[in-house]
Amino acid sequence: MEAAPDGRRVSKTVCLLCRQRKIKCNRRLPKCESCFRASVPCEYIKIKHKPGLRAGYVSELEERLSKLEQEVRMLKSDRPPAATTVEVSSAPGSNSSGQSTRDAPDSVARVSPRSLRCSPSDFDPLSATILSELCTAWFAKYHSWFPILHQPTLLEILQSTPILSGTVQYIVFKAIAAVTIPHSYHSDSLTNDQRRQWSDDLHGQVVMEAISQLSLQSLQAVLILTIRDYGAGRLSEFWNLIALAKRMGTQLGLRDLVAHHCDNYNQNSTIPPRMLPLPDSLVNREERIRAYWMTEVLDGSSTVGAAWNLNISRPENTGLLPCSDTIWAFPEAVISAWSFGDFEMTSAYSLYVMLVTNELFHVHSFLQQSFDTQSATERVRWQNECRAVDERLVDWRGKLALRMSAESGNSYDPNVVLTQCTLDLATISLYQRLALPPPGLEEAQGPWYHAIQRCLDACDSLTSTLRTISDPHLETICPLIISSLFVAARFFLVHAKTLSVEIPRNLDLLVYSLKTLALRWSLARRLEKVIRTATAEHKLPTGMSSLPVQFYDLQYSYLDIDEALRVWAEGLEPWMHLAGLEHPALQQASILFPNVELGAGGTAFLGEGGMGE
């Protein structure tokens, strides 16, 4: 602290980087010693000390408080007693359960209706208190399967920085709030609509700021937002964000860092150099590596099964992988004890990255090929190539099964679950177009029973994985798992309908898992409706089904029919998805009238709770 000759405190000038790192600065101009060693720009800011309280301020404040208390007591004495209590159900935006204040706690019964819900203008999701709660939820429920942020560093900034809006991480905090506030903010001060509105507003702010300001933190914020859009079933918006993230990563040189280990960053190299700043710490370096891989993982895993001409990046077999999750949990001071070459230890997350970015590349390449479905020669060629790609997946699963088990031990690891489910999704996507012949070629070609068996094996493997997951873990797992569950359930139903066999009982577990995921992700809720309706209509001819006809044609991937299913689900009657959970599926009359049993002669008997009682 600096002082003037007369003893008054004055503002002092300090280096911004040294202040953020909380290290001693020699304040040498034009560049302090710390910034000179790190070869980074040195910026000085003036810290202005707030003046202390003036003499007599506390006494004056106590006097004003005493007067206000007297006025409040006078107002209470003039108010009629009947106005001191209200019914909770009369409050705007409150739950319409019909519960009155006599059933509510005293602390609730004596508040006014306006205090039950605050208006959006009175709520600040970026205040330190609320952000602390939302960041705690992020690291508890999202970080394990989306580990792109360094938890100790971000929490230290949150706790020690008085004005967060002046930090480069502010856009990251906004993105975390946009994703977590609909589900993880525990206060009753906001309605569900207000939560969604805040999430939408923060989402828009982050996207606009990320477009206008290129930085690692902007990229991290965009990646975080992708969780929200995918979980909500907005796949077009999700892929738009992925495209933005890939372009931002290119400008930041992240692929160069991963592929060439920083060898072409502003130094002599056999490859053309790039004028980009080197990472100034191990945490910064690791966050760049993780941002690159997360972009590639989201792009590759969200498009499994698509036959579109995707621009999937070629594998980086020698690229830098994310470090061990154990190391990543340490503070920066501990991580600094390692050198840049000591981060070769893999983790369950690294194994998931390797599967999506290396092995799934061959699945994408195969599915993007075209072939003549009416040519027997072409069909045989496709079957042979399909087997070859499948053998790679089987070999990969066999080699790394023990390794995945060793990484997770006997404890739950969401990345192991994602790896296993993605393997099963890739197997079904490989074979489903060849398992059952396209319409019009049933008699000429017939089913390929090897493909059918491989798909059924993958579906059973998926359900075996689900049995190892508790409901709380399943509710908060990465929403990308939803596509695996839907593809397996769809194959069960289409296979049973086409070959006139019973629906496997494992379908029940898939539907239950979608229902559990639907507590958080609306995409799962939509697809649960689809599967329940298809189960109810199992014995109906395909032409009489209420679902889009493409649902029963495995030549279409789940991504091809996503938009048709979205339109169908939005126009669905509220009760329709509840029709028929038991199989063998219900008859048509039971589908149209789910609460009615038809007796002899077609006489209708209303069940329990029916209007005829």
Coordinates of C-alpha atoms in Angstrom, one line a residue:
M1 CA 0.0 0.0 0.0
E2 CA 1.3 3.4 -0.9
A3 CA 0.8 6.6 1.2
A4 CA 1.1 10.3 0.5
P5 CA 3.4 12.5 2.6
D6 CA 0.4 13.6 4.6
G7 CA -0.5 10.0 5.5
R8 CA -3.5 9.7 3.1
R9 CA -3.9 6.5 1.1
V10 CA -3.6 6.9 -2.7
S11 CA -4.2 4.7 -5.7
K12 CA -1.3 2.5 -6.8
T13 CA -0.3 1.1 -10.1
V14 CA 0.2 -2.7 -10.4
C15 CA 0.7 -5.2 -13.2
L16 CA -2.6 -6.9 -14.1
L17 CA -1.0 -10.4 -14.7
C18 CA 0.9 -10.4 -11.4
R19 CA -2.3 -9.3 -9.6
Q20 CA -4.3 -12.2 -11.1
R21 CA -1.5 -14.7 -10.2
K22 CA -1.1 -13.1 -6.7
I23 CA 2.6 -12.9 -7.0
K24 CA 5.0 -10.1 -6.1
C25 CA 5.5 -7.5 -8.9
N26 CA 8.6 -5.3 -9.1
R27 CA 6.5 -2.8 -11.1
R28 CA 9.4 -2.1 -13.5
L29 CA 8.4 -0.2 -16.7
P30 CA 7.7 -0.9 -19.5
K31 CA 7.6 -4.6 -18.5
C32 CA 7.9 -6.1 -15.1
E33 CA 10.2 -9.0 -14.4
S34 CA 7.4 -11.7 -14.3
C35 CA 5.9 -10.6 -17.7
F36 CA 9.4 -10.3 -19.2
R37 CA 10.2 -13.9 -18.3
A38 CA 6.9 -15.2 -19.6
S39 CA 7.2 -13.2 -22.8
V40 CA 3.7 -11.8 -22.4
P41 CA 2.4 -8.2 -22.7
C42 CA 2.6 -6.3 -19.4
E43 CA -0.4 -4.1 -18.6
Y44 CA -0.6 -1.8 -15.6
I45 CA -3.8 -0.8 -13.9
K46 CA -4.6 1.7 -11.2
I47 CA -6.2 0.4 -8.0
K48 CA -8.3 3.0 -6.3
H49 CA -8.9 2.6 -2.6
K50 CA -12.4 3.4 -1.5
P51 CA -12.6 6.1 1.2
G52 CA -13.5 5.0 4.7
L53 CA -16.7 5.8 6.5
R54 CA -17.1 9.5 7.4
A55 CA -17.4 10.5 11.1
G56 CA -20.8 9.9 12.6
Y57 CA -22.1 7.8 9.7
V58 CA -22.8 4.7 11.9
S59 CA -24.8 6.8 14.4
E60 CA -26.8 8.4 11.6
L61 CA -27.6 5.0 10.1
E62 CA -28.8 3.6 13.4
E63 CA -31.1 6.6 13.9
R64 CA -32.6 6.1 10.4
L65 CA -33.1 2.4 11.1
S66 CA -35.0 3.1 14.3
K67 CA -37.3 5.5 12.5
L68 CA -38.1 2.9 9.8
E69 CA -38.9 0.3 12.4
Q70 CA -41.4 2.7 14.1
E71 CA -43.1 3.3 10.7
V72 CA -43.4 -0.4 10.0
R73 CA -45.0 -1.0 13.4
M74 CA -47.5 1.8 12.7
L75 CA -48.4 0.3 9.3
K76 CA -49.0 -3.1 10.9
S77 CA -51.3 -1.7 13.5
D78 CA -53.5 0.0 10.8
R79 CA -53.8 -3.2 8.6
P80 CA -56.9 -5.5 9.0
P81 CA -56.0 -8.9 10.5
A82 CA -57.5 -10.8 7.6
A83 CA -55.0 -9.3 5.1
T84 CA -52.0 -10.9 6.9
T85 CA -52.5 -14.3 5.4
V86 CA -53.0 -15.4 1.8
E87 CA -53.6 -18.6 -0.1
V88 CA -50.5 -19.9 -1.8
S89 CA -52.5 -21.1 -4.8
S90 CA -53.6 -17.5 -5.5
A91 CA -50.1 -16.3 -6.1
P92 CA -49.2 -15.5 -9.7
G93 CA -47.0 -18.3 -11.1
S94 CA -47.4 -20.6 -8.1
N95 CA -48.2 -24.3 -8.4
S96 CA -51.9 -25.0 -9.1
S97 CA -52.1 -27.8 -6.6
G98 CA -54.9 -26.2 -4.6
Q99 CA -53.0 -26.2 -1.4
S100 CA -53.8 -23.3 0.9
T101 CA -51.8 -21.6 3.6
R102 CA -53.2 -23.8 6.3
D103 CA -51.2 -26.7 4.8
A104 CA -48.0 -24.6 4.3
P105 CA -45.3 -23.8 6.8
D106 CA -45.6 -20.7 8.9
S107 CA -42.7 -19.1 7.0
V108 CA -44.6 -19.4 3.7
A109 CA -48.1 -18.7 5.0
R110 CA -47.3 -15.2 6.2
V111 CA -45.7 -13.9 3.0
S112 CA -47.4 -11.9 0.3
P113 CA -48.1 -13.4 -3.1
R114 CA -45.6 -11.2 -4.8
S115 CA -42.8 -12.5 -2.6
L116 CA -43.4 -16.1 -3.8
R117 CA -42.0 -15.3 -7.2
C118 CA -39.6 -12.6 -8.2
S119 CA -39.7 -10.9 -11.5
P120 CA -36.8 -11.5 -13.9
S121 CA -35.6 -7.9 -13.3
D122 CA -35.1 -8.7 -9.6
F123 CA -33.0 -11.8 -10.3
D124 CA -29.3 -11.8 -11.2
P125 CA -28.0 -15.2 -12.2
L126 CA -24.5 -13.8 -12.5
S127 CA -24.3 -12.6 -8.9
A128 CA -21.6 -14.2 -6.9
T129 CA -24.0 -16.2 -4.6
I130 CA -26.0 -17.7 -7.4
L131 CA -23.0 -18.3 -9.6
S132 CA -21.4 -20.2 -6.7
E133 CA -24.4 -22.5 -6.5
L134 CA -24.5 -23.0 -10.3
C135 CA -20.8 -23.7 -10.6
T136 CA -21.0 -26.2 -7.8
A137 CA -23.8 -28.0 -9.7
W138 CA -21.7 -27.9 -12.9
F139 CA -18.7 -29.5 -11.4
A140 CA -20.8 -32.1 -9.5
K141 CA -23.1 -33.1 -12.4
Y142 CA -21.5 -32.2 -15.7
H143 CA -17.7 -31.9 -15.3
S144 CA -17.0 -35.6 -15.0
W145 CA -18.1 -36.2 -18.6
F146 CA -17.4 -32.7 -19.9
P147 CA -14.0 -32.0 -18.3
I148 CA -12.8 -29.0 -20.3
L149 CA -12.4 -26.6 -17.4
H150 CA -9.9 -26.6 -14.6
Q151 CA -12.0 -26.6 -11.5
P152 CA -9.5 -25.2 -8.9
T153 CA -8.6 -22.2 -11.1
L154 CA -12.2 -21.3 -12.0
L155 CA -13.4 -21.6 -8.4
E156 CA -10.5 -19.5 -7.2
I157 CA -11.4 -16.8 -9.6
L158 CA -15.1 -17.0 -8.6
Q159 CA -14.2 -16.7 -4.9
S160 CA -11.4 -14.1 -5.0
T161 CA -12.5 -11.7 -7.8
P162 CA -14.8 -8.9 -6.6
I163 CA -15.9 -7.9 -10.1
L164 CA -16.2 -11.0 -12.3
S165 CA -17.3 -9.0 -15.4
G166 CA -13.8 -7.8 -15.7
T167 CA -12.3 -11.3 -16.1
V168 CA -11.8 -13.3 -19.3
Q169 CA -13.7 -16.2 -17.7
Y170 CA -16.9 -14.1 -17.4
I171 CA -18.3 -15.6 -20.6
V172 CA -17.6 -19.1 -19.2
F173 CA -19.6 -18.3 -16.1
K174 CA -22.5 -17.1 -18.4
A175 CA -22.4 -20.4 -20.3
I176 CA -22.4 -22.4 -17.1
A177 CA -25.4 -20.4 -15.8
A178 CA -27.3 -20.9 -19.2
V179 CA -26.9 -24.7 -18.9
T180 CA -27.4 -25.3 -15.2
I181 CA -30.1 -22.8 -14.2
P182 CA -33.1 -24.7 -15.6
H183 CA -32.3 -27.7 -13.4
S184 CA -29.7 -26.9 -10.7
Y185 CA -30.9 -23.6 -9.1
H186 CA -32.8 -24.8 -6.0
S187 CA -34.5 -21.5 -5.0
D188 CA -38.3 -21.3 -5.5
S189 CA -38.0 -17.6 -6.6
L190 CA -38.2 -18.5 -10.3
T191 CA -40.9 -20.3 -12.3
N192 CA -39.9 -22.9 -14.9
D193 CA -40.8 -20.4 -17.6
Q194 CA -38.5 -17.8 -16.0
R195 CA -35.7 -20.3 -15.8
R196 CA -36.0 -21.1 -19.5
Q197 CA -36.2 -17.4 -20.3
W198 CA -33.0 -16.7 -18.4
S199 CA -31.3 -19.7 -20.0
D200 CA -32.3 -18.4 -23.5
D201 CA -31.1 -14.9 -22.7
L202 CA -27.7 -16.0 -21.5
H203 CA -27.4 -18.4 -24.4
G204 CA -27.9 -15.6 -26.9
Q205 CA -25.4 -13.3 -25.0
V206 CA -22.7 -16.0 -25.0
V207 CA -23.1 -16.7 -28.7
M208 CA -22.9 -13.1 -29.7
E209 CA -19.9 -12.4 -27.5
A210 CA -18.1 -15.5 -28.7
I211 CA -18.6 -14.5 -32.3
S212 CA -17.2 -11.0 -31.7
Q213 CA -14.4 -11.9 -29.4
L214 CA -12.1 -14.8 -30.2
S215 CA -10.4 -16.5 -27.2
L216 CA -10.0 -19.8 -25.5
Q217 CA -12.7 -18.8 -23.0
S218 CA -15.1 -18.0 -25.8
L219 CA -14.6 -21.4 -27.3
Q220 CA -15.1 -23.1 -23.9
A221 CA -18.3 -21.2 -23.5
V222 CA -19.6 -22.3 -26.9
L223 CA -18.8 -25.9 -26.2
I224 CA -20.7 -25.7 -22.9
L225 CA -23.8 -24.4 -24.6
T226 CA -23.8 -27.4 -27.0
I227 CA -25.0 -29.5 -24.0
R228 CA -28.1 -27.4 -23.7
D229 CA -29.1 -27.5 -27.3
Y230 CA -28.5 -31.3 -27.8
G231 CA -30.3 -32.2 -24.6
A232 CA -33.3 -30.0 -25.8
G233 CA -33.3 -31.9 -29.1
R234 CA -32.3 -28.8 -31.1
L235 CA -29.9 -30.7 -33.3
S236 CA -29.6 -28.0 -36.0
E237 CA -28.6 -25.4 -33.4
F238 CA -26.2 -27.9 -31.8
W239 CA -24.4 -28.5 -35.1
N240 CA -24.2 -24.8 -35.8
L241 CA -22.4 -24.3 -32.5
I242 CA -20.1 -27.2 -33.3
A243 CA -19.3 -25.6 -36.7
L244 CA -18.5 -22.3 -34.9
A245 CA -16.4 -24.1 -32.3
K246 CA -14.4 -25.9 -35.0
R247 CA -13.6 -22.6 -36.8
M248 CA -12.7 -20.9 -33.5
G249 CA -10.4 -23.8 -32.7
T250 CA -8.7 -23.5 -36.1
Q251 CA -8.0 -19.8 -35.6
L252 CA -6.6 -20.5 -32.1
G253 CA -4.3 -23.1 -33.6
L254 CA -5.6 -26.0 -31.4
R255 CA -5.1 -28.7 -33.9
D256 CA -1.5 -27.5 -34.5
L257 CA -0.9 -27.7 -30.8
V258 CA -2.3 -31.2 -30.5
A259 CA -0.8 -32.6 -33.7
H260 CA 2.6 -30.9 -33.7
H261 CA 3.2 -30.5 -29.9
C262 CA 3.6 -26.7 -30.4
D263 CA 6.6 -27.3 -32.8
N264 CA 5.4 -24.7 -35.2
Y265 CA 4.5 -21.9 -32.7
N266 CA 6.7 -18.9 -33.6
Q267 CA 9.9 -21.0 -34.0
N268 CA 12.0 -22.8 -36.6
S269 CA 10.2 -25.9 -37.8
T270 CA 9.9 -28.2 -40.8
I271 CA 6.3 -27.2 -41.1
P272 CA 5.1 -23.6 -41.7
P273 CA 5.1 -21.6 -38.5
R274 CA 2.0 -19.9 -37.0
M275 CA 2.2 -16.5 -35.3
L276 CA 0.3 -17.6 -32.2
P277 CA 1.2 -17.2 -28.5
L278 CA 2.5 -20.2 -26.6
P279 CA 0.5 -21.4 -23.6
D280 CA 1.7 -19.5 -20.6
S281 CA 1.0 -22.3 -18.1
L282 CA 0.3 -26.0 -17.9
V283 CA -3.3 -25.3 -17.1
N284 CA -3.7 -23.1 -20.1
R285 CA -2.0 -25.7 -22.3
E286 CA -4.2 -28.5 -21.0
E287 CA -7.4 -26.5 -21.5
R288 CA -6.5 -25.9 -25.1
I289 CA -5.9 -29.6 -25.6
R290 CA -9.2 -30.5 -24.0
A291 CA -11.1 -27.8 -26.0
Y292 CA -9.8 -29.3 -29.2
W293 CA -10.7 -32.9 -28.4
M294 CA -14.1 -32.0 -27.0
T295 CA -15.0 -30.3 -30.3
E296 CA -14.0 -33.4 -32.2
V297 CA -15.8 -35.7 -29.8
L298 CA -19.0 -33.8 -30.0
D299 CA -18.8 -33.7 -33.8
G300 CA -18.0 -37.4 -34.2
S301 CA -20.3 -38.9 -31.6
S302 CA -23.4 -36.8 -32.5
T303 CA -23.3 -37.9 -36.2
V304 CA -22.9 -41.7 -35.8
G305 CA -25.1 -43.4 -38.4
A306 CA -25.4 -40.5 -40.7
A307 CA -24.7 -41.2 -44.4
W308 CA -24.2 -37.5 -45.1
N309 CA -21.0 -36.1 -46.5
L310 CA -19.6 -35.1 -43.1
N311 CA -16.4 -33.2 -42.8
I312 CA -15.1 -35.4 -39.9
S313 CA -11.4 -34.8 -39.1
R314 CA -8.9 -37.5 -39.8
P315 CA -7.5 -39.3 -36.8
E316 CA -4.6 -37.8 -34.9
N317 CA -2.8 -41.0 -33.8
T318 CA 0.2 -39.2 -32.3
G319 CA -1.6 -36.1 -31.0
L320 CA -1.5 -34.9 -27.4
L321 CA -4.3 -36.5 -25.4
P322 CA -5.9 -35.1 -22.3
C323 CA -3.9 -35.8 -19.1
S324 CA -5.1 -38.0 -16.3
D325 CA -8.2 -36.9 -14.5
T326 CA -6.4 -37.3 -11.2
I327 CA -3.8 -34.7 -12.2
W328 CA -6.4 -32.4 -13.7
A329 CA -8.1 -32.2 -10.3
F330 CA -5.0 -30.7 -8.7
P331 CA -4.5 -26.9 -8.3
E332 CA -2.2 -25.1 -10.7
A333 CA 0.6 -24.9 -8.2
V334 CA 0.7 -28.7 -7.9
I335 CA 0.4 -29.3 -11.7
S336 CA 3.3 -26.9 -12.2
A337 CA 5.6 -29.5 -10.6
W338 CA 5.2 -31.6 -13.8
S339 CA 6.9 -30.7 -17.0
F340 CA 5.2 -30.3 -20.3
G341 CA 6.2 -33.9 -21.3
D342 CA 4.8 -35.6 -18.3
F343 CA 1.1 -35.6 -19.4
E344 CA 1.1 -38.9 -21.3
M345 CA -1.0 -40.8 -18.7
T346 CA -4.4 -41.6 -20.1
S347 CA -7.8 -41.7 -18.4
A348 CA -11.3 -43.0 -19.1
Y349 CA -12.0 -39.7 -20.8
S350 CA -8.9 -40.2 -23.1
L351 CA -10.1 -43.6 -24.0
Y352 CA -13.5 -42.2 -25.0
V353 CA -11.7 -39.6 -27.1
M354 CA -9.6 -42.2 -28.8
L355 CA -12.8 -44.3 -29.7
V356 CA -14.7 -41.4 -31.2
T357 CA -11.9 -39.7 -33.0
N358 CA -10.0 -42.8 -34.3
E359 CA -12.2 -45.8 -34.5
L360 CA -15.5 -44.1 -35.4
F361 CA -13.7 -42.3 -38.3
H362 CA -13.8 -45.7 -40.2
V363 CA -17.5 -46.1 -39.3
H364 CA -18.3 -42.7 -40.8
S365 CA -16.2 -43.4 -43.9
F366 CA -18.0 -46.6 -44.5
L367 CA -21.5 -45.2 -44.0
Q368 CA -20.9 -42.3 -46.4
Q369 CA -20.2 -44.7 -49.3
S370 CA -23.0 -45.3 -51.8
F371 CA -24.0 -48.7 -53.2
D372 CA -26.7 -50.1 -55.5
T373 CA -29.2 -51.9 -53.2
Q374 CA -30.5 -53.9 -56.2
S375 CA -27.1 -55.3 -57.2
A376 CA -26.2 -58.6 -55.6
T377 CA -22.5 -58.0 -56.3
E378 CA -22.6 -54.6 -54.6
R379 CA -24.5 -56.1 -51.6
V380 CA -21.7 -58.7 -51.1
R381 CA -19.0 -56.0 -51.3
W382 CA -20.8 -53.9 -48.7
Q383 CA -21.2 -56.9 -46.4
N384 CA -17.5 -57.6 -46.6
E385 CA -16.5 -54.0 -45.9
C386 CA -19.0 -53.8 -43.1
R387 CA -17.5 -56.9 -41.5
A388 CA -14.0 -55.5 -41.7
V389 CA -15.0 -52.2 -39.9
D390 CA -16.9 -54.2 -37.3
E391 CA -13.9 -56.4 -36.7
R392 CA -11.9 -53.3 -35.9
L393 CA -14.5 -52.3 -33.3
V394 CA -14.6 -55.8 -31.8
D395 CA -10.8 -55.8 -31.6
W396 CA -10.7 -52.3 -30.0
R397 CA -13.3 -53.4 -27.4
G398 CA -11.4 -56.5 -26.6
K399 CA -8.0 -54.8 -26.2
L400 CA -9.3 -51.9 -24.1
A401 CA -12.0 -53.7 -22.0
L402 CA -9.5 -54.5 -19.2
R403 CA -8.0 -51.0 -19.5
M404 CA -11.4 -49.3 -19.1
S405 CA -12.1 -51.5 -16.1
A406 CA -8.7 -50.6 -14.6
E407 CA -9.3 -46.9 -15.1
S408 CA -12.7 -46.9 -13.4
G409 CA -12.1 -49.8 -10.9
N410 CA -15.3 -50.8 -9.3
S411 CA -16.7 -47.3 -9.2
Y412 CA -19.0 -45.6 -11.7
D413 CA -17.3 -43.6 -14.4
P414 CA -19.5 -41.8 -17.0
N415 CA -16.8 -41.9 -19.6
V416 CA -16.6 -45.7 -19.4
V417 CA -20.4 -45.9 -19.9
L418 CA -20.3 -43.5 -22.8
T419 CA -17.5 -45.5 -24.4
Q420 CA -19.5 -48.8 -24.1
C421 CA -22.7 -47.3 -25.3
T422 CA -21.0 -45.5 -28.3
L423 CA -19.5 -48.9 -29.3
D424 CA -22.9 -50.4 -29.3
L425 CA -24.4 -47.5 -31.2
A426 CA -21.7 -47.8 -33.9
T427 CA -22.3 -51.5 -34.3
I428 CA -26.1 -51.1 -34.9
S429 CA -25.4 -48.1 -37.2
L430 CA -23.0 -50.2 -39.3
Y431 CA -25.4 -53.2 -39.8
Q432 CA -29.0 -51.9 -39.6
R433 CA -29.2 -50.9 -43.3
L434 CA -28.0 -54.4 -44.3
A435 CA -29.9 -56.4 -41.7
L436 CA -33.3 -56.0 -43.3
P437 CA -33.8 -55.4 -47.1
P438 CA -35.3 -52.2 -48.2
P439 CA -39.0 -52.1 -49.2
G440 CA -39.6 -54.0 -52.5
L441 CA -36.6 -56.3 -52.2
E442 CA -37.8 -58.5 -49.3
E443 CA -38.4 -61.6 -51.5
A444 CA -35.3 -61.2 -53.7
Q445 CA -32.8 -60.6 -51.0
G446 CA -34.1 -61.6 -47.6
P447 CA -32.7 -60.7 -44.2
W448 CA -28.9 -60.9 -43.5
Y449 CA -29.0 -62.9 -40.2
H450 CA -25.4 -62.1 -39.3
A451 CA -26.2 -58.4 -39.3
I452 CA -29.4 -59.0 -37.3
Q453 CA -27.6 -61.0 -34.7
R454 CA -24.8 -58.4 -34.4
C455 CA -27.4 -55.6 -33.9
L456 CA -29.3 -57.7 -31.3
D457 CA -26.0 -58.4 -29.5
A458 CA -25.3 -54.7 -29.4
C459 CA -28.8 -53.9 -28.0
D460 CA -28.3 -56.6 -25.3
S461 CA -24.8 -55.2 -24.5
L462 CA -26.3 -51.7 -24.1
T463 CA -29.0 -52.9 -21.7
S464 CA -26.3 -54.8 -19.7
T465 CA -24.4 -51.5 -19.3
L466 CA -27.6 -49.7 -18.2
R467 CA -28.1 -52.2 -15.4
T468 CA -24.8 -51.1 -13.8
I469 CA -26.0 -47.4 -13.6
S470 CA -28.0 -46.0 -10.7
D471 CA -30.9 -43.7 -11.5
P472 CA -29.2 -40.5 -10.1
H473 CA -26.2 -41.2 -12.3
L474 CA -28.3 -41.9 -15.3
E475 CA -30.3 -38.7 -14.9
T476 CA -27.2 -36.5 -15.0
I477 CA -25.1 -38.4 -17.6
C478 CA -24.2 -36.8 -21.0
P479 CA -27.3 -36.4 -23.2
L480 CA -25.3 -38.0 -26.1
I481 CA -26.2 -41.3 -24.6
I482 CA -29.9 -40.7 -25.6
S483 CA -29.2 -41.6 -29.3
S484 CA -27.7 -45.0 -28.3
L485 CA -30.8 -45.9 -26.3
F486 CA -33.2 -44.8 -29.0
V487 CA -31.4 -46.6 -31.8
A488 CA -31.4 -49.8 -29.8
A489 CA -35.1 -49.5 -28.9
R490 CA -36.0 -48.7 -32.5
F491 CA -34.1 -51.8 -33.8
F492 CA -35.9 -54.0 -31.2
L493 CA -39.3 -52.8 -32.4
V494 CA -38.6 -52.8 -36.2
H495 CA -37.0 -56.2 -36.1
A496 CA -39.9 -57.7 -34.1
K497 CA -42.5 -56.1 -36.4
T498 CA -40.8 -57.1 -39.6
L499 CA -40.2 -60.7 -38.7
S500 CA -43.4 -61.1 -36.6
V501 CA -41.6 -62.0 -33.4
E502 CA -42.1 -60.9 -29.8
I503 CA -40.6 -57.7 -28.6
P504 CA -37.6 -58.5 -26.3
R505 CA -38.1 -57.7 -22.6
N506 CA -35.0 -55.6 -22.6
L507 CA -37.0 -52.9 -24.3
D508 CA -38.5 -52.2 -20.9
L509 CA -35.1 -51.1 -19.5
L510 CA -34.5 -48.9 -22.5
V511 CA -37.8 -47.1 -22.1
Y512 CA -37.2 -46.7 -18.4
S513 CA -33.8 -45.3 -19.0
L514 CA -35.2 -42.8 -21.5
K515 CA -37.9 -41.8 -18.9
T516 CA -35.1 -41.2 -16.3
L517 CA -33.1 -39.1 -18.7
A518 CA -36.3 -37.2 -19.6
L519 CA -36.2 -35.7 -16.1
R520 CA -33.4 -33.4 -17.4
W521 CA -33.3 -33.7 -21.2
S522 CA -36.4 -32.9 -23.3
L523 CA -34.9 -34.9 -26.2
A524 CA -35.3 -38.1 -24.2
R525 CA -38.9 -37.2 -23.3
R526 CA -39.7 -36.8 -27.0
L527 CA -38.1 -40.1 -28.0
E528 CA -39.7 -41.9 -25.1
K529 CA -43.1 -40.9 -26.6
V530 CA -42.0 -42.4 -29.9
I531 CA -40.9 -45.7 -28.5
R532 CA -44.0 -46.0 -26.2
T533 CA -46.3 -45.3 -29.2
A534 CA -44.5 -47.8 -31.5
T535 CA -44.8 -50.4 -28.7
A536 CA -48.5 -49.8 -28.5
E537 CA -48.9 -50.1 -32.2
H538 CA -46.8 -53.2 -32.5
K539 CA -49.5 -55.4 -34.0
L540 CA -50.9 -52.7 -36.3
P541 CA -50.0 -52.7 -40.0
T542 CA -47.3 -50.1 -40.7
G543 CA -49.7 -48.1 -42.9
M544 CA -52.0 -47.6 -39.9
S545 CA -49.3 -46.4 -37.5
S546 CA -49.5 -42.8 -36.3
L547 CA -45.7 -42.6 -36.5
P548 CA -43.9 -41.4 -39.6
V549 CA -43.5 -44.4 -41.9
Q550 CA -39.8 -43.8 -42.1
F551 CA -39.5 -44.9 -38.4
Y552 CA -40.0 -48.5 -39.6
D553 CA -37.5 -48.2 -42.5
L554 CA -34.0 -48.9 -41.2
Q555 CA -32.5 -47.5 -44.4
Y556 CA -33.0 -44.2 -42.6
S557 CA -30.8 -43.4 -39.7
Y558 CA -32.2 -41.9 -36.5
L559 CA -30.7 -38.6 -37.6
D560 CA -32.6 -38.8 -40.9
I561 CA -35.9 -39.1 -39.2
D562 CA -35.3 -36.7 -36.2
E563 CA -37.1 -33.7 -37.7
A564 CA -40.1 -35.8 -38.7
L565 CA -40.3 -37.3 -35.2
R566 CA -40.0 -33.8 -33.7
V567 CA -43.0 -32.5 -35.8
W568 CA -44.9 -35.7 -34.9
A569 CA -44.3 -35.3 -31.1
E570 CA -45.3 -31.6 -31.0
G571 CA -48.6 -32.5 -32.6
L572 CA -49.3 -35.4 -30.4
E573 CA -52.2 -35.6 -28.0
P574 CA -51.0 -35.3 -24.4
W575 CA -52.1 -38.8 -23.5
M576 CA -51.0 -40.6 -26.6
H577 CA -47.5 -41.6 -25.5
L578 CA -49.0 -43.3 -22.5
A579 CA -51.0 -45.8 -24.6
G580 CA -49.5 -49.3 -24.2
L581 CA -46.6 -50.1 -22.1
E582 CA -47.2 -53.8 -21.9
H583 CA -46.4 -56.2 -24.7
P584 CA -47.8 -58.0 -26.6
A585 CA -49.0 -54.5 -27.7
L586 CA -52.5 -53.3 -27.3
Q587 CA -55.2 -53.6 -29.9
Q588 CA -56.2 -50.5 -32.0
A589 CA -59.3 -49.8 -29.8
S590 CA -57.1 -49.7 -26.7
I591 CA -54.7 -47.3 -28.4
L592 CA -57.5 -44.9 -29.2
F593 CA -59.3 -45.3 -25.9
P594 CA -56.6 -46.2 -23.3
N595 CA -58.9 -46.2 -20.3
V596 CA -61.6 -48.3 -21.9
E597 CA -61.9 -52.1 -21.9
L598 CA -64.1 -53.7 -24.6
G599 CA -66.3 -56.5 -23.2
A600 CA -68.2 -59.1 -25.1
G601 CA -70.0 -57.6 -28.1
G602 CA -67.9 -54.5 -28.0
T603 CA -69.5 -53.1 -24.9
A604 CA -67.3 -50.5 -23.3
F605 CA -66.4 -50.8 -19.6
L606 CA -64.7 -47.7 -18.2
G607 CA -61.8 -48.6 -15.9
E608 CA -61.0 -47.1 -12.6
G609 CA -61.4 -43.4 -12.6
G610 CA -63.6 -43.4 -15.7
M611 CA -66.5 -41.1 -16.2
G612 CA -69.1 -43.9 -16.1
E613 CA -68.6 -44.8 -12.4

